[in-house]
GROMACS .gro file of C-alpha atoms in nm:
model
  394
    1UNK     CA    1   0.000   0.000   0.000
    2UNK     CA    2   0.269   0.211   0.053
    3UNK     CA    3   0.428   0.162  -0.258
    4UNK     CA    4   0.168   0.192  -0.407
    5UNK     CA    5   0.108   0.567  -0.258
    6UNK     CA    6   0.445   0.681  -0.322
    7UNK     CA    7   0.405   0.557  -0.687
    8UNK     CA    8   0.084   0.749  -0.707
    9UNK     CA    9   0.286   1.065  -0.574
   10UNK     CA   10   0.551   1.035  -0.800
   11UNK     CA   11   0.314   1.002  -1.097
   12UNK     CA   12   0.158   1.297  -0.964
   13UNK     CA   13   0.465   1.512  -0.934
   14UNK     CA   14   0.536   1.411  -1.307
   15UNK     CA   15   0.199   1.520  -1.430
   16UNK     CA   16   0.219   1.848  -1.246
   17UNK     CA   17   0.577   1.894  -1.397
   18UNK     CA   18   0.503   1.837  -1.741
   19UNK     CA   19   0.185   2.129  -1.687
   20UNK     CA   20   0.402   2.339  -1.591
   21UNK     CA   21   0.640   2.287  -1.895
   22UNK     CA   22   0.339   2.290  -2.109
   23UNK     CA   23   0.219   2.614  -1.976
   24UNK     CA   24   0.559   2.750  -1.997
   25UNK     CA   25   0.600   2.665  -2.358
   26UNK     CA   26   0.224   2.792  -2.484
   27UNK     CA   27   0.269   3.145  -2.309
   28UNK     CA   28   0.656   3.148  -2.524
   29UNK     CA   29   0.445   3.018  -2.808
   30UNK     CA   30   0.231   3.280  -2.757
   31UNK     CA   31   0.459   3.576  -2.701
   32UNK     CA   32   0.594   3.410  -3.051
   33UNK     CA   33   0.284   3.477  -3.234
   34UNK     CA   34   0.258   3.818  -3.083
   35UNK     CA   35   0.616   3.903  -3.213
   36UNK     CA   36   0.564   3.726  -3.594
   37UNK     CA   37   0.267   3.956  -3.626
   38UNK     CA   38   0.415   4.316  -3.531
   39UNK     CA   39   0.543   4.589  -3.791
   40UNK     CA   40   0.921   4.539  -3.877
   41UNK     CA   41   0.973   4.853  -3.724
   42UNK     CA   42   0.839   4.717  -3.357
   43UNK     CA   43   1.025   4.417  -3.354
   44UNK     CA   44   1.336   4.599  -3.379
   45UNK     CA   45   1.198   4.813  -3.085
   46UNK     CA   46   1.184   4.559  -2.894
   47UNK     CA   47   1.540   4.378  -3.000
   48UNK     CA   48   1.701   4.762  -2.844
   49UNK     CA   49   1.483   4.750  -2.589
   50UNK     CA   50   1.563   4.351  -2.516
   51UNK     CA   51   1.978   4.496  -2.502
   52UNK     CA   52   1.907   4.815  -2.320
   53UNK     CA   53   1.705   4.520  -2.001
   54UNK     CA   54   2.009   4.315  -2.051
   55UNK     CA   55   2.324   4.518  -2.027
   56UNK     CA   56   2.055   4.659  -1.729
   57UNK     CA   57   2.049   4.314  -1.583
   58UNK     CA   58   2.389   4.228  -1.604
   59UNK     CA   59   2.498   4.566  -1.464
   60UNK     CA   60   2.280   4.466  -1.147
   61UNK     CA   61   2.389   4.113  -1.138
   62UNK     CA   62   2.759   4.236  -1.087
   63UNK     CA   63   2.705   4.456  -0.842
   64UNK     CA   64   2.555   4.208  -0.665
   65UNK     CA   65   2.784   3.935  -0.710
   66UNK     CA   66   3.052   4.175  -0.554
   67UNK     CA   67   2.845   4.239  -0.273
   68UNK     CA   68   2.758   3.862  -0.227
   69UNK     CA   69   3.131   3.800  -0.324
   70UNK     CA   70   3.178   3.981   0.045
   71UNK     CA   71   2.948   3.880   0.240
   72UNK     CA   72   3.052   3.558   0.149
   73UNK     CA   73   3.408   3.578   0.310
   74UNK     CA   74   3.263   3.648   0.631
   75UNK     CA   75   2.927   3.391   0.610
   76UNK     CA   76   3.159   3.082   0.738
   77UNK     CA   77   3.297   3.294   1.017
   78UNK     CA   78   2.989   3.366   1.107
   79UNK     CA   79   2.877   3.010   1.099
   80UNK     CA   80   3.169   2.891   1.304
   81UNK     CA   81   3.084   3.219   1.530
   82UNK     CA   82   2.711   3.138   1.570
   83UNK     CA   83   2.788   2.789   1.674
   84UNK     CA   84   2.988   2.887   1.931
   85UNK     CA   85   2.723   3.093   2.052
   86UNK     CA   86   2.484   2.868   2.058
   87UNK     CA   87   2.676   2.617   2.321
   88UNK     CA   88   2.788   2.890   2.500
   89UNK     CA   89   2.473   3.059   2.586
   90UNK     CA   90   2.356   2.649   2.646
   91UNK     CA   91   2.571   2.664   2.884
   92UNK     CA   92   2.502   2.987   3.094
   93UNK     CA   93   2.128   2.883   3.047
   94UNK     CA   94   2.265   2.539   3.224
   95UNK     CA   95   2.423   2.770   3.533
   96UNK     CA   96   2.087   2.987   3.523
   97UNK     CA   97   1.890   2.734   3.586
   98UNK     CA   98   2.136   2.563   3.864
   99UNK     CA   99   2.175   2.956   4.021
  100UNK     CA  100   1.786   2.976   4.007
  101UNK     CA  101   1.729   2.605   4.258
  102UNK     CA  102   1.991   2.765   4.478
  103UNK     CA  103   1.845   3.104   4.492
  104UNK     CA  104   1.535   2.894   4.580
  105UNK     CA  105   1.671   2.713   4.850
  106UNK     CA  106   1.867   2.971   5.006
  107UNK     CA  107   1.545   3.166   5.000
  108UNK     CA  108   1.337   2.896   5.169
  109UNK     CA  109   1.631   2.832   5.436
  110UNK     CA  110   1.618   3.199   5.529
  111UNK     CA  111   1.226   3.224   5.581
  112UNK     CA  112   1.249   2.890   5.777
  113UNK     CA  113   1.512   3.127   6.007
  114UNK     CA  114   1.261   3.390   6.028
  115UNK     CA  115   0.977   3.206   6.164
  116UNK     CA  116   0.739   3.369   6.471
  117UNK     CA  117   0.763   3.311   6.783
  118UNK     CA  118   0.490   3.080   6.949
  119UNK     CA  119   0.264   3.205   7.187
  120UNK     CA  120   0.359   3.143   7.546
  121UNK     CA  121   0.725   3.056   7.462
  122UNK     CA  122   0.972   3.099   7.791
  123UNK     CA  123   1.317   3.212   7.722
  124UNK     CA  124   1.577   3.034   7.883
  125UNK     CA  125   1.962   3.019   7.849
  126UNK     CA  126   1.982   2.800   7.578
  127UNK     CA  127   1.683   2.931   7.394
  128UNK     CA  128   1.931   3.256   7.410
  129UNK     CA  129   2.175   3.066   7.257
  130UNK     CA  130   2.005   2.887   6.988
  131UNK     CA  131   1.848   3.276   6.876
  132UNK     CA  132   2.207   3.389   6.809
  133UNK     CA  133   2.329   3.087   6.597
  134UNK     CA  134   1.977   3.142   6.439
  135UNK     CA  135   2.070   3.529   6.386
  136UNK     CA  136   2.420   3.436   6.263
  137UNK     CA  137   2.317   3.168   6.018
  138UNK     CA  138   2.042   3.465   5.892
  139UNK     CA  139   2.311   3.688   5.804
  140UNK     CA  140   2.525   3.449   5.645
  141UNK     CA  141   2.228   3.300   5.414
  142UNK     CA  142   2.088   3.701   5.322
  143UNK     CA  143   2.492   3.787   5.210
  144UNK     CA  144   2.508   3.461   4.995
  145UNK     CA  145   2.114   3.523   4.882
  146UNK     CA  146   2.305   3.892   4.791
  147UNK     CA  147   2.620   3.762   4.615
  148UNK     CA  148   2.399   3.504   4.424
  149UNK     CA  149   2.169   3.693   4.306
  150UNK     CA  150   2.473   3.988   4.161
  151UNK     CA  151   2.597   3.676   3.979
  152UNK     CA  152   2.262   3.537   3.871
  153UNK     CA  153   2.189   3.901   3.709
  154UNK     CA  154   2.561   3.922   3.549
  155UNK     CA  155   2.478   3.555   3.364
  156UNK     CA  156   2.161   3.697   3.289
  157UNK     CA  157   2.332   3.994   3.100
  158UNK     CA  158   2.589   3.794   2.938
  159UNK     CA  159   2.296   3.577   2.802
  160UNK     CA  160   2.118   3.873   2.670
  161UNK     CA  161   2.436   4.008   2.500
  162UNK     CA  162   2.533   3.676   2.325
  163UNK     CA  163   2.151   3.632   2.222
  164UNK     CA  164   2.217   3.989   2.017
  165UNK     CA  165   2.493   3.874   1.887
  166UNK     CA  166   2.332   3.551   1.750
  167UNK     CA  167   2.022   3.743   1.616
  168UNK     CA  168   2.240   4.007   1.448
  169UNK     CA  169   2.432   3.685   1.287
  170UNK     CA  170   2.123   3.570   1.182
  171UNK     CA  171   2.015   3.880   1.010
  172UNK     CA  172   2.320   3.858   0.829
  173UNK     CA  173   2.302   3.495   0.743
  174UNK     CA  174   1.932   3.587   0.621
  175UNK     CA  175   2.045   3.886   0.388
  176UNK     CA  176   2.293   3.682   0.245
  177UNK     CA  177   2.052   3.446   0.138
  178UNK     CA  178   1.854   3.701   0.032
  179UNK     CA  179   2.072   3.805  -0.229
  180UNK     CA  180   2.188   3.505  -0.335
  181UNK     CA  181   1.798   3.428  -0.406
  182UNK     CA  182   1.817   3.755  -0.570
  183UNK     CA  183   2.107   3.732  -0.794
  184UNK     CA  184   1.963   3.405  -0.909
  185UNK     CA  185   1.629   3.556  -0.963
  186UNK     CA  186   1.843   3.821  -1.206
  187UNK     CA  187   2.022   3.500  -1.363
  188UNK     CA  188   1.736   3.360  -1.439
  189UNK     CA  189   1.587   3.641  -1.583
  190UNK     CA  190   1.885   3.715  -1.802
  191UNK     CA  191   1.866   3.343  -1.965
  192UNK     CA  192   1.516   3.376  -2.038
  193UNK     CA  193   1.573   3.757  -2.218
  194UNK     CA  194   1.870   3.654  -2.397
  195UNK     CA  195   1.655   3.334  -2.540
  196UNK     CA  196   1.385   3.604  -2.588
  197UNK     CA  197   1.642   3.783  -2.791
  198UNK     CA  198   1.768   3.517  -2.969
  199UNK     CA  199   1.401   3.392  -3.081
  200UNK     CA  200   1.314   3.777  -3.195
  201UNK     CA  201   1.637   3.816  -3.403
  202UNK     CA  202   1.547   3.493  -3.590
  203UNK     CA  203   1.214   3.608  -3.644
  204UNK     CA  204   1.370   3.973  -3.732
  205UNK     CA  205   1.591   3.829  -4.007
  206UNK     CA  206   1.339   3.585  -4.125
  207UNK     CA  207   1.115   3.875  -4.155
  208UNK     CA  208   1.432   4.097  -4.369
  209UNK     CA  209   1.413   3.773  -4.598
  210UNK     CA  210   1.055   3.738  -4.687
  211UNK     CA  211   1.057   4.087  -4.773
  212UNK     CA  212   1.370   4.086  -5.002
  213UNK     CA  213   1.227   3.745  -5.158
  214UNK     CA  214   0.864   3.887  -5.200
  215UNK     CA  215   1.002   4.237  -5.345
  216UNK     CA  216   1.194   4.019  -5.633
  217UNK     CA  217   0.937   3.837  -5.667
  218UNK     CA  218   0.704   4.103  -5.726
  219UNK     CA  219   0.969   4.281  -5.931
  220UNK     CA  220   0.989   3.964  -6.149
  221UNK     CA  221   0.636   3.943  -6.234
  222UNK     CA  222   0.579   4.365  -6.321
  223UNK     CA  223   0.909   4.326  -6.510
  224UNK     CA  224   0.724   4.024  -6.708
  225UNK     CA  225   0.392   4.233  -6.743
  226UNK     CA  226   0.589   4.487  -6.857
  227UNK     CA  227   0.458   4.725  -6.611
  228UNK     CA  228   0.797   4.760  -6.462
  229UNK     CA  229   1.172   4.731  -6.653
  230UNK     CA  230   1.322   4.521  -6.427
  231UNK     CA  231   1.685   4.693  -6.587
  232UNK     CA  232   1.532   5.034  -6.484
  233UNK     CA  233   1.489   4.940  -6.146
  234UNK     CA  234   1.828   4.813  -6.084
  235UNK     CA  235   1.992   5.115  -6.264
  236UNK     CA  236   2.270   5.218  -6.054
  237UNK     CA  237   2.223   5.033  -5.714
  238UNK     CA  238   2.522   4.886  -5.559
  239UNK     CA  239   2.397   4.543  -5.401
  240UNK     CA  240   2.574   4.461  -5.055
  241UNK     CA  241   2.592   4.237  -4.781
  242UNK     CA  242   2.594   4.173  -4.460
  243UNK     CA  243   2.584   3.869  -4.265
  244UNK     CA  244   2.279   3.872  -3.991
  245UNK     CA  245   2.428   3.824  -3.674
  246UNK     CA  246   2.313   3.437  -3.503
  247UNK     CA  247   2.183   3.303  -3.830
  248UNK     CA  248   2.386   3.311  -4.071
  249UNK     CA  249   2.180   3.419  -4.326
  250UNK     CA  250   2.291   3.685  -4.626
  251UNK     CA  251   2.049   4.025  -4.660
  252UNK     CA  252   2.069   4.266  -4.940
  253UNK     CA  253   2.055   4.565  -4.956
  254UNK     CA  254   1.686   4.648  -5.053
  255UNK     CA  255   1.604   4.954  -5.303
  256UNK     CA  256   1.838   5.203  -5.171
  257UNK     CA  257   1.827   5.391  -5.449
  258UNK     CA  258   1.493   5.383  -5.569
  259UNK     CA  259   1.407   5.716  -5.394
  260UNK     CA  260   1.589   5.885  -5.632
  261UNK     CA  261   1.554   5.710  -6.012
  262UNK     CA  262   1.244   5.525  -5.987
  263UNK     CA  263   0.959   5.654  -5.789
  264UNK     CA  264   0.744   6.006  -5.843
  265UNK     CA  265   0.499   6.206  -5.625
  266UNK     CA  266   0.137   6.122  -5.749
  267UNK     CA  267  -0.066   6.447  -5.773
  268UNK     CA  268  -0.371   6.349  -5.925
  269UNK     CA  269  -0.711   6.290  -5.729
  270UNK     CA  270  -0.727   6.061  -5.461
  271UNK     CA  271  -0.950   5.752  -5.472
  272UNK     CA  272  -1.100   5.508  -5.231
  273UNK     CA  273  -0.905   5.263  -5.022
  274UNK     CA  274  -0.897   4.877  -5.091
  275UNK     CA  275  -1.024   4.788  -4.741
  276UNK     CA  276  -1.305   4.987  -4.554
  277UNK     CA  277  -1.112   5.027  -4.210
  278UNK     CA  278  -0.753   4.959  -4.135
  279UNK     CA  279  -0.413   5.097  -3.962
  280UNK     CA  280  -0.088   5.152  -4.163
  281UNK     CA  281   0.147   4.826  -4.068
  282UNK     CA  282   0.441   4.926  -4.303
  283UNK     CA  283   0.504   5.258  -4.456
  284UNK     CA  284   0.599   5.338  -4.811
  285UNK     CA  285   0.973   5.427  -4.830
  286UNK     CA  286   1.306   5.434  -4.691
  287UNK     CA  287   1.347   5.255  -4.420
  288UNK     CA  288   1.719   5.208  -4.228
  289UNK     CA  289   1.720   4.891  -4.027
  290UNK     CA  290   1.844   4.939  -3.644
  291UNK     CA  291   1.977   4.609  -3.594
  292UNK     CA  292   2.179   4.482  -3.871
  293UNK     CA  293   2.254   4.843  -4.059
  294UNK     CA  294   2.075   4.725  -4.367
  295UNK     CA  295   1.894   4.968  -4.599
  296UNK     CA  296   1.530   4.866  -4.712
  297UNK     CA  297   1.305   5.069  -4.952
  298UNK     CA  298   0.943   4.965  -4.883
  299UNK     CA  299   0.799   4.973  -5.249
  300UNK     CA  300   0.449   4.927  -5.067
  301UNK     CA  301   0.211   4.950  -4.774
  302UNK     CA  302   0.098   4.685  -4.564
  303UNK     CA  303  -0.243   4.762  -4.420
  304UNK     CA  304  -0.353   4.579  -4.127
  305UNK     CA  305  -0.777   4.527  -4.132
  306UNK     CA  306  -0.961   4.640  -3.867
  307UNK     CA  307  -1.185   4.306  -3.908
  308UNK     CA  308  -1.081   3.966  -3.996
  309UNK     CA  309  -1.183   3.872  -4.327
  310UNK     CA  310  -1.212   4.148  -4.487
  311UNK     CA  311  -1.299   4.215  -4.867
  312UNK     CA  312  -1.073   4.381  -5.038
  313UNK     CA  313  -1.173   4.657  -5.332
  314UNK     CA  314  -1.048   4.779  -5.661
  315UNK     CA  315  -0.935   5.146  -5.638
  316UNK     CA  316  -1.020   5.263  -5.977
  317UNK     CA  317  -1.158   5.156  -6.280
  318UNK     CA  318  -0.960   4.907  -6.443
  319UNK     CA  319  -0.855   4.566  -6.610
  320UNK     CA  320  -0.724   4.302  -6.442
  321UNK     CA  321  -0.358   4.204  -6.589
  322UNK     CA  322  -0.303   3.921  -6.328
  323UNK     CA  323  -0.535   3.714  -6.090
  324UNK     CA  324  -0.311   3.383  -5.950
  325UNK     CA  325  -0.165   3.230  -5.657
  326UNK     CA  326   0.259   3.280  -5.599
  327UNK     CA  327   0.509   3.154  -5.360
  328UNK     CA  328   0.567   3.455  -5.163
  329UNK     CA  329   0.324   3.684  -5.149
  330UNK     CA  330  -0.028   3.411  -5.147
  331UNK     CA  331  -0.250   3.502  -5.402
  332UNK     CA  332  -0.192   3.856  -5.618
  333UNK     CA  333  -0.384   4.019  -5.784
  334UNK     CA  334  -0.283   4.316  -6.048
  335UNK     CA  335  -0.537   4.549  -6.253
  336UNK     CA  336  -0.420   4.837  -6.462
  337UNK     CA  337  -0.604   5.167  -6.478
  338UNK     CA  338  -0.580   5.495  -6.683
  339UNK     CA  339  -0.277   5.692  -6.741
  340UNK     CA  340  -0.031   5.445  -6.662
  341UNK     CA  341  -0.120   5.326  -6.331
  342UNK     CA  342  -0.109   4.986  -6.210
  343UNK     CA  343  -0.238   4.867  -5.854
  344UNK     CA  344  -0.108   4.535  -5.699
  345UNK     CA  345  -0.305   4.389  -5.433
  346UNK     CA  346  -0.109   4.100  -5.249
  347UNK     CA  347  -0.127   3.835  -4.950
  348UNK     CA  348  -0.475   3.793  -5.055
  349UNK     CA  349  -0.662   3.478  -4.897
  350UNK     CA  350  -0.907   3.455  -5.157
  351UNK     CA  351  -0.917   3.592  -5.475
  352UNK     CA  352  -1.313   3.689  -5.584
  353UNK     CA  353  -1.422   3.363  -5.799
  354UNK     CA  354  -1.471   3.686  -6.108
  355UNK     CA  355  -1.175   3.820  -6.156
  356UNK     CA  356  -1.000   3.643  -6.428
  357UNK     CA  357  -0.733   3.825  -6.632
  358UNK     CA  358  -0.879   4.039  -6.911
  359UNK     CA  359  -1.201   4.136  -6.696
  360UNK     CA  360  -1.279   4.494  -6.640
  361UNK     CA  361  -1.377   4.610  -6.279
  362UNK     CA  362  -1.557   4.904  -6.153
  363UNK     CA  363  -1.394   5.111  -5.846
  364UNK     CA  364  -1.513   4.947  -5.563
  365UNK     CA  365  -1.532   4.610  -5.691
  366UNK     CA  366  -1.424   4.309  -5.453
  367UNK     CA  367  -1.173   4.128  -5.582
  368UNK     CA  368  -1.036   3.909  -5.302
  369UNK     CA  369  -1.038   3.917  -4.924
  370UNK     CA  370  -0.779   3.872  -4.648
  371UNK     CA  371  -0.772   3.761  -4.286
  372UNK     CA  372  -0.581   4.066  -4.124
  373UNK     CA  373  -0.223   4.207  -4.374
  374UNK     CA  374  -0.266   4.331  -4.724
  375UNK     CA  375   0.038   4.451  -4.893
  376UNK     CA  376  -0.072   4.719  -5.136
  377UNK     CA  377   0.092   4.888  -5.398
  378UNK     CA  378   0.094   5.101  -5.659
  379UNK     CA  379   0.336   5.228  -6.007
  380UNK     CA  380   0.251   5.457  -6.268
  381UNK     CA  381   0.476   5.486  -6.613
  382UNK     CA  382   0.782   5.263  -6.472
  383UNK     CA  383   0.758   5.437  -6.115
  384UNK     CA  384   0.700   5.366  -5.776
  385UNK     CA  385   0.428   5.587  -5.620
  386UNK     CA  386   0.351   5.596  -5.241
  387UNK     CA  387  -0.004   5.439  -5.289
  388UNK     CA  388  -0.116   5.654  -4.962
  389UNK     CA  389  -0.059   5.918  -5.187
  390UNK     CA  390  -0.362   5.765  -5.425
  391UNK     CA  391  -0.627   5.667  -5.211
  392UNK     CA  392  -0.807   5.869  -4.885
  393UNK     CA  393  -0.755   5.791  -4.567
  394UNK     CA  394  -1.093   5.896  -4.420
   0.00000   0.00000   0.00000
């Protein structure tokens, strides 16, 4: 049976582990999610935040370590100290208690001494007698009752001294532990960011990568439509690398100089927006990456839906020049419009079962839908336009 029990405990102490592991792991796998889904520009946030909490926490876990380092020297001193504390004030506790029956004794002797007189008692010679020795032995007892008691207070203060001592020890036994619980609690907390850190770079350079491959991918397909010359584009940039720091992996140098040869301001008269309420995930433009020095040009907007599923709506009149599934960027699709300009509607989840290349749309026509990101974009006549500049943002 009691096997049995302690079986049943251990199986229990198992179970309760592996919760705890599991809950562990869905609140990382969690705070995973959160990070995947945040604008490039947040994530790095966070990665110069992550440093600024670490060089914060290691700052505080070597001041601490000195002052532990310290305390330290002196903690098996103290030890030895306390111990011989402890039997020492067992032993004046020992002579208390003997001082205390002998106080007690003495006492009781001296009141036996002082005893009336009984009625009708006749005082003789030797009754004379035996009153002296009685007064004698009195004053002896009351000067030994005196001396006892000086000595009995004197063990009593060294007691209360060496007790002091012992609870001061204590206090600094117990703030020694303290910080050692402490320093570990800052270890432990400097692991876990600097796995934090490690899991957000990934997810930063994974992030750098999709958006170099989608931008050549896109590139590829408007140079094939001929909406874009791919040899325009490249016109002049100077391609570079750099090696992402903890994975190894090479990022280009995005667009750099696309601010200058291949996009335009767009001054005609703005339009409606593809999706009926949104926030602005990724801006149109330069953008200088923080954590690895790399230069990105965002040739698009990413708007992030107010709603899940949302349908998504031609801008202008137009024909659609490309309606299909791709490897990067989910399903596209492309219409082209008057004087020149071509909008580009990407990470669709569902492209509207009408639109089929060659078909004309109306402005406001739904031609896919998406559960939260659409990357939007826009070029007129071989240029880049910021496509916030198009559409109103009412």
């Amino acid at each position: 049976m009691r096997k049995l029990f302690l079986f049943s405990l251990f199986s229990l102490l198992l179970f309760a582990n592996g919760i705890a592991e599991k809950t562990k792991d869905l609140k990382e796998n969690e705070r995973v999610q959160q990070q995947l889904s945040k604008k490039l520009e947040d994530l790095a946030q966070d990665i110069l935040n992550g440093e600024k909490n670490l060089k914060n926490l290691s700052e505080q876990i070597n001041i601490l370590s000195s002052q532990t380092s310290k305390l330290e020297a002196n903690v098996k001193i103290q030890n030895k100290e306390l111990s011989t504390l402890n039997n020492q004030n067992k032993e004046l506790l020992r002579i208390k208690s003997l001082m205390e029956s002998k106080l007690i004794s003495l006492m009781a002797k001296d009141f036996a001494y002082d005893l009336p007189i009984p009625e009708g008692y006749i005082e003789g010679e030797e009754s004379f007698m035996a009153f002296e020795l009685l007064g004698s032995l009195d004053k002896v007892l009351s000067e030994e009752i005196s001396k006892l008691s000086k000595d009995y207070e004197g063990v009593n203060l060294l007691i209360e001294n060496k007790q002091k001592q012992i609870e001061q020890i204590r206090l600094n036994l117990k703030n020694y532990n303290e910080q050692l619980k402490e320093l570990q609690i800052l270890k432990n907390r400097q692991i876990k960011e600097i796995n934090q850190q490690k899991t957000d770079r990934q997810i930063y350079a994974k992030k750098l990568d999709n958006l170099k491959a989608q931008q050549e991918e896109l590139r590829a397909t408007l140079d094939k439509l001929k909406i874009i010359d791919k040899k325009e584009q490249t016109k002049g940039q100077k391609e570079e690398t750099s090696k992402v720091a903890n994975n190894n992996q090479k990022i280009r140098q995005i667009g750099s100089s696309y601010q200058g040869s291949s996009v335009k301001r767009y001054t005609g008269k703005k339009t409606i927006a593809p999706l009926d309420s949104f926030t602005i995930k990724q801006k149109f433009g330069n953008y200088v990456d923080p954590i690895y020095n790399i230069k990105i040009f965002n040739e698009n907007v990413v708007l992030r839906s107010k709603k899940t599923d949302a349908t998504v709506k031609s801008v202008l009149d137009g024909r659609v020049v490309f309606a299909k599934n791709t490897t990067m960027l989910q399903r596209v699709v492309i219409i082209e419009h008057s004087d020149g300009i071509h909008t580009i509607y990407a990470h669709l989840d569902k492209i509207a079962p009408n639109i089929k290349v060659g078909k004309r749309v109306k402005k406001g026509a739904v031609v896919g839908r998406i559960k939260d990101d659409l990357t939007f974009e826009v070029t007129q006549k071989n240029f880049h336009i910021n496509p916030l500049e198009l559409i109103s943002l009412n």
